[in-house]
Coordinates of C-alpha atoms in Angstrom, one line a residue:
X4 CA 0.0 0.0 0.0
X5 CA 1.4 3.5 -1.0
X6 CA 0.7 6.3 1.5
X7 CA 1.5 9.7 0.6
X8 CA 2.3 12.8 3.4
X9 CA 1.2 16.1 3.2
X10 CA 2.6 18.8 5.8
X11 CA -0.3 21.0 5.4
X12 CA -0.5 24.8 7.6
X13 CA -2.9 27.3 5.9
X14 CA -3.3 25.5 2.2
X15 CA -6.3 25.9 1.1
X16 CA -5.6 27.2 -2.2
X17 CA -3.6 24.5 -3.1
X18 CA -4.9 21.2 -1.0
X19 CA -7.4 19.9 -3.1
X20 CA -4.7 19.9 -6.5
X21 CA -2.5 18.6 -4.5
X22 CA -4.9 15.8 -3.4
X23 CA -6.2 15.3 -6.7
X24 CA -2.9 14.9 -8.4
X25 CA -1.6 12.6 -5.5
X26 CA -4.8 10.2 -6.1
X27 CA -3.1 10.4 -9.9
X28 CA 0.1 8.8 -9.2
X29 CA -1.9 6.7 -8.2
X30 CA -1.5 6.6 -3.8
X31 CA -3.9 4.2 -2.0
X32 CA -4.3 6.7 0.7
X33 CA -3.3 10.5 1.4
X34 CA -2.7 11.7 4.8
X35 CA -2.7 15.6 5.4
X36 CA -1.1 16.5 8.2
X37 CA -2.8 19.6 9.4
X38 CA -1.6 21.9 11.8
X39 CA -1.9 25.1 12.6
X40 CA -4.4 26.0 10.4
X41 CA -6.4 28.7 10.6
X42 CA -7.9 28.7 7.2
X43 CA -10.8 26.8 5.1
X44 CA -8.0 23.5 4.6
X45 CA -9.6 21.5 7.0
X46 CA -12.9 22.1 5.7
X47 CA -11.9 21.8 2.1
X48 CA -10.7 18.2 2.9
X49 CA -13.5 17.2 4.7
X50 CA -16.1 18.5 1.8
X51 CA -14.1 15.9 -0.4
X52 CA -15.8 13.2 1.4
X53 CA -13.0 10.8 0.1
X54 CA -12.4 7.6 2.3
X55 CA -8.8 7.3 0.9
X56 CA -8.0 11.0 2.3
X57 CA -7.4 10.2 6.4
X58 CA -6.4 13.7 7.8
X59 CA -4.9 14.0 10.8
X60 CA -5.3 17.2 12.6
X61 CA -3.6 19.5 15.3
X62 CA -4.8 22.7 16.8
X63 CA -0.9 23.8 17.1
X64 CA 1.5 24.0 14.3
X65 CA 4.3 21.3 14.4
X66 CA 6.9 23.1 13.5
X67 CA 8.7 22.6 10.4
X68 CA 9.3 18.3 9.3
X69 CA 7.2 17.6 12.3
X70 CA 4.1 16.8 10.5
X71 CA 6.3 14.5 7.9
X72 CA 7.9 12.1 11.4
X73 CA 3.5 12.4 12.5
X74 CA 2.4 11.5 9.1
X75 CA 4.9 8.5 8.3
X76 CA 4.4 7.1 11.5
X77 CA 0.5 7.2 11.2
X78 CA 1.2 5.7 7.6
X79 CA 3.2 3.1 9.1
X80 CA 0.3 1.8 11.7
X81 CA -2.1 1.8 8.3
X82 CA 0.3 -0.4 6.5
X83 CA 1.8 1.4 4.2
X84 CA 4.5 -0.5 2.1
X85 CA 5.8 3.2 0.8
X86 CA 5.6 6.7 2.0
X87 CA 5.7 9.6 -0.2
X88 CA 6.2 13.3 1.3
X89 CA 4.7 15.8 -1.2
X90 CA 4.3 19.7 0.6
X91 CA 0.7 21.2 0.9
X92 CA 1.6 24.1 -1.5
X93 CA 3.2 21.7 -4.3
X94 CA 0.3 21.7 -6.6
X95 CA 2.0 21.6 -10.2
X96 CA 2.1 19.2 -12.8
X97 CA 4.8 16.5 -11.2
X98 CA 2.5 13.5 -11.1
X99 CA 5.5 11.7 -13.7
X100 CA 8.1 12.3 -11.3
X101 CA 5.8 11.3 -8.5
X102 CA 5.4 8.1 -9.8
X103 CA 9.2 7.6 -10.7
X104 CA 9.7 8.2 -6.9
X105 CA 7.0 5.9 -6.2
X106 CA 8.0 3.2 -8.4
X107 CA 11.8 3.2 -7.3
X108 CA 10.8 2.4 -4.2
X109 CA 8.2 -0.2 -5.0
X110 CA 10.3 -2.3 -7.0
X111 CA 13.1 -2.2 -3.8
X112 CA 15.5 0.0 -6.0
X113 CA 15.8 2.2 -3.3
X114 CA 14.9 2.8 0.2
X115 CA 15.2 6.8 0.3
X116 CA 14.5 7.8 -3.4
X117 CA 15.1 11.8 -3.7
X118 CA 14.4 14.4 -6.5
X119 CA 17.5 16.2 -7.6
X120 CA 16.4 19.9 -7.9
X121 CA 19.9 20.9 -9.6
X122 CA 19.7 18.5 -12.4
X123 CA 21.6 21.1 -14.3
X124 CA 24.0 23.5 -12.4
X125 CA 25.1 25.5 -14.8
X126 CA 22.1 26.7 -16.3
X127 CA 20.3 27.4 -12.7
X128 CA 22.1 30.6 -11.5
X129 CA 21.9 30.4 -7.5
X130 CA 21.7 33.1 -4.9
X131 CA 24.9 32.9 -2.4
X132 CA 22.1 32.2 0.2
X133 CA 21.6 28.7 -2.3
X134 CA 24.9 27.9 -3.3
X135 CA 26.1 27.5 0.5
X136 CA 23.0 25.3 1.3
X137 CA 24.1 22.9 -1.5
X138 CA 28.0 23.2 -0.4
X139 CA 27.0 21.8 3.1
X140 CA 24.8 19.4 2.1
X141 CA 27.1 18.2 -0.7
X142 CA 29.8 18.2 2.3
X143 CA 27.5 15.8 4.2
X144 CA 26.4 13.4 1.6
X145 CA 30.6 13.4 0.7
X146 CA 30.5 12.1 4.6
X147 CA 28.2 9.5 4.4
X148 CA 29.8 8.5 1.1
X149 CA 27.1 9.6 -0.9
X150 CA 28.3 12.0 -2.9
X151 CA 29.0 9.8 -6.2
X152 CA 25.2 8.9 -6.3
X153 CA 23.1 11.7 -5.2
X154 CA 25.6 14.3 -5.2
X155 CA 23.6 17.5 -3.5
X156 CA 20.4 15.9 -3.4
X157 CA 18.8 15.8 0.1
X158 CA 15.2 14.9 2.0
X159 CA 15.3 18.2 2.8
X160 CA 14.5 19.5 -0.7
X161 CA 12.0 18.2 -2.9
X162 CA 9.4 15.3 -2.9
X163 CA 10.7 11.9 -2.0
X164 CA 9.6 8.4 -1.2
X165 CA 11.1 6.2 1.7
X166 CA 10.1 2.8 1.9
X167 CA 8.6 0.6 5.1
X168 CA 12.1 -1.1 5.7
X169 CA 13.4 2.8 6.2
X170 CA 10.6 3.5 8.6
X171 CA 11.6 0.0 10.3
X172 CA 15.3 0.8 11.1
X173 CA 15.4 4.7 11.6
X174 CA 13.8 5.9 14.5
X175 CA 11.1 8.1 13.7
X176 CA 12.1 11.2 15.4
X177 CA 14.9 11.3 13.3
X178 CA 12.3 11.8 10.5
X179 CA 11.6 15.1 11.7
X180 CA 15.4 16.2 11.0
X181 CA 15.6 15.3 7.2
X182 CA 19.3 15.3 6.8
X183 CA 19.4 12.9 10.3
X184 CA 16.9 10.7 8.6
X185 CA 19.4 11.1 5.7
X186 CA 22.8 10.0 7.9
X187 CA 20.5 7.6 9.9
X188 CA 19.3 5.4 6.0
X189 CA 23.4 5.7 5.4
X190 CA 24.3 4.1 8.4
X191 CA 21.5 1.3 8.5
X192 CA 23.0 0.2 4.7
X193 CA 19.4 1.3 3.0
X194 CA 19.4 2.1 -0.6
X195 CA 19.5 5.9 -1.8
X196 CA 19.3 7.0 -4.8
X197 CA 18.0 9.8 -7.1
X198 CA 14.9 8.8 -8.8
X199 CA 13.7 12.1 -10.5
X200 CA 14.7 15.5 -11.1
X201 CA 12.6 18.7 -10.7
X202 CA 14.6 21.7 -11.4
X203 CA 14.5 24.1 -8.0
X204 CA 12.5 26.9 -9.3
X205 CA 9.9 24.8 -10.4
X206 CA 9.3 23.7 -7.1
X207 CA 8.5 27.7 -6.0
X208 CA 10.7 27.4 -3.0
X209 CA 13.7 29.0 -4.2
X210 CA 15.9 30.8 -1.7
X211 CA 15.1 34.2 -2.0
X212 CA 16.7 37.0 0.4
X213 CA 14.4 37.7 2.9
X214 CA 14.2 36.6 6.4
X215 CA 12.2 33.9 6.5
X216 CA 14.6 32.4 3.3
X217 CA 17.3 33.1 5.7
X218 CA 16.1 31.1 8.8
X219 CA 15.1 28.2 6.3
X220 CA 18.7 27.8 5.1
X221 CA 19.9 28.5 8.4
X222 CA 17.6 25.4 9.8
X223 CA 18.6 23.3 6.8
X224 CA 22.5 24.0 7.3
X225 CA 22.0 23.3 11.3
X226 CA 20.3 19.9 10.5
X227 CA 23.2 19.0 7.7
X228 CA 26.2 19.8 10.8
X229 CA 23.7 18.1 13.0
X230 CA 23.6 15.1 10.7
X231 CA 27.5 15.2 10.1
X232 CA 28.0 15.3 14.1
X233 CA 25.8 12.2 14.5
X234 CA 28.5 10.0 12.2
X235 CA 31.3 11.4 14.6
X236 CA 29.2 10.4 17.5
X237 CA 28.6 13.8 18.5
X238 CA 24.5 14.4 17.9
X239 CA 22.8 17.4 18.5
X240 CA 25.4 20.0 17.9
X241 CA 24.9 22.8 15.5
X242 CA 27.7 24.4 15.1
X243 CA 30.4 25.3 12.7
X244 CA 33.2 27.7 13.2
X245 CA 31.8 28.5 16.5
X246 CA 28.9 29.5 14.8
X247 CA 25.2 27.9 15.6
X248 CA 22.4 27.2 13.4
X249 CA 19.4 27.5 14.4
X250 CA 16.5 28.7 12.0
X251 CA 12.8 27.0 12.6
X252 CA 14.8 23.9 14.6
X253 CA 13.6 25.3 18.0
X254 CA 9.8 25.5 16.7
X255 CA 10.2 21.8 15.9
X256 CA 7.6 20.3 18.4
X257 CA 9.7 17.0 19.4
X258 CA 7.1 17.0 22.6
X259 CA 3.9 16.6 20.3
X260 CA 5.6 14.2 18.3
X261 CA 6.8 12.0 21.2
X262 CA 2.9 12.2 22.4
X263 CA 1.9 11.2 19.0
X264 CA 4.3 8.3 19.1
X265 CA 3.2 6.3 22.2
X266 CA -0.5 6.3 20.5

């Protein structure tokens, strides 16, 4: 059974494409994860009055990955065979590269299967803010010996599909810290491998130069030293040239997830 993810906070001008194109791929069952919201999303889903959509629902917002740790795990009680994360606000036409994710995983070619949103460098011209996200995570994948395969690619950016075996050997907090989940697949000998590519601007979350951009890389870069710090036996540290990285990571709810988990 193929269970898809949505993070979903204040999406309801997107939900209902995005469900609609998720049920295309096709997934079995689709599992909003909504918190948070303040907005018509909750509504919207239930007006659907589809039995494959099985929301889950918060009054607080999780925090950023949060809701993709809740949803896998509540994925994982359903019987889901495959997960696949998709955001609340990706509602373009990616249902082929949906299904190449999907598919990788279903036929056990891969436990982690990623999108590579720089599938070509030269013509994407980056903002410095970009170009030192990808030079820390290319510096972790190098770590986990990854760099050959998936070279930048990371869980962190783009749609991506992890399989039941995955959900079985990395704890599921660490799914809440994509680059942990990332170091935490390397470690456990899972397969990883790119299975699609979506250029980054097509995804409409390019780094821009503005604050919230800022703490987003910021979080992102935190989670990649965080990740490298677990290989050395050293987890939870942020820091890099005596500098730490913070961003959204303290809005992570870990105690609402840790609730969630003894359910």
């Amino acid at each position: 059974m193929i269970a898809a993810v949505i993070p979903v906070l204040n999406e309801e001008k997107t939900i209902k494409r995005v469900l609609q194109n998720l049920f295309k791929v096709p997934v079995n069952i689709a599992i909003p994860v909504i918190n948070g919201s303040t907005d018509q999303t909750a509504e919207i889903i239930s007006d659907l009055q589809d039995v494959r959509v099985k929301p889950v629902i918060f009054a607080e917002a999780l925090g950023i990955d949060v809701p993709r740790a809740i949803g896998a795990f509540q994925a994982y009680k359903l019987g889901a065979t495959s997960v696949l994360f998709v955001d609340g606000d990706m509602s373009g036409q990616f249902t082929a590269n949906l299904q190449e994710l999907v598919s990788t995983v279903k036929s056990s070619a891969a436990d982690l299967a990623l999108t590579d949103c720089y599938p070509d460098p030269k013509r994407d011209k980056l903002s410095d803010l970009a170009q030192l996200l990808v030079q820390i995570r290319l510096q972790l994948n190098k770590e986990l010996g990854l760099l050959t395969s998936i070279g930048a690619a990371s869980p962190s950016h783009g749609p991506h599909c992890i399989s039941r075996r995955l959900l079985e050997k990395v704890p599921f907090r660490d799914l809440a810290v994509p680059p942990v989940m990332l170091a935490g697949a390397a470690l456990q000998k899972l397969q990883i491998r790119i299975a699609t590519a979506i250029p980054h601007l097509l995804l409409e979350s390019s780094l821009r130069d503005s604050p919230h951009s800022r703490k987003m890389a910021e979080t992102i870069i935190g989670d990649c030293l965080e990740a490298m710090h677990k290989l050395r036996c050293q987890p939870g540290i942020r820091q890099q040239n005596g500098t730490t990285f913070t961003g959204y990571h303290r809005e992570r709810r870990f105690d609402l997830l840790e609730q969630f988990l003894k359910n």
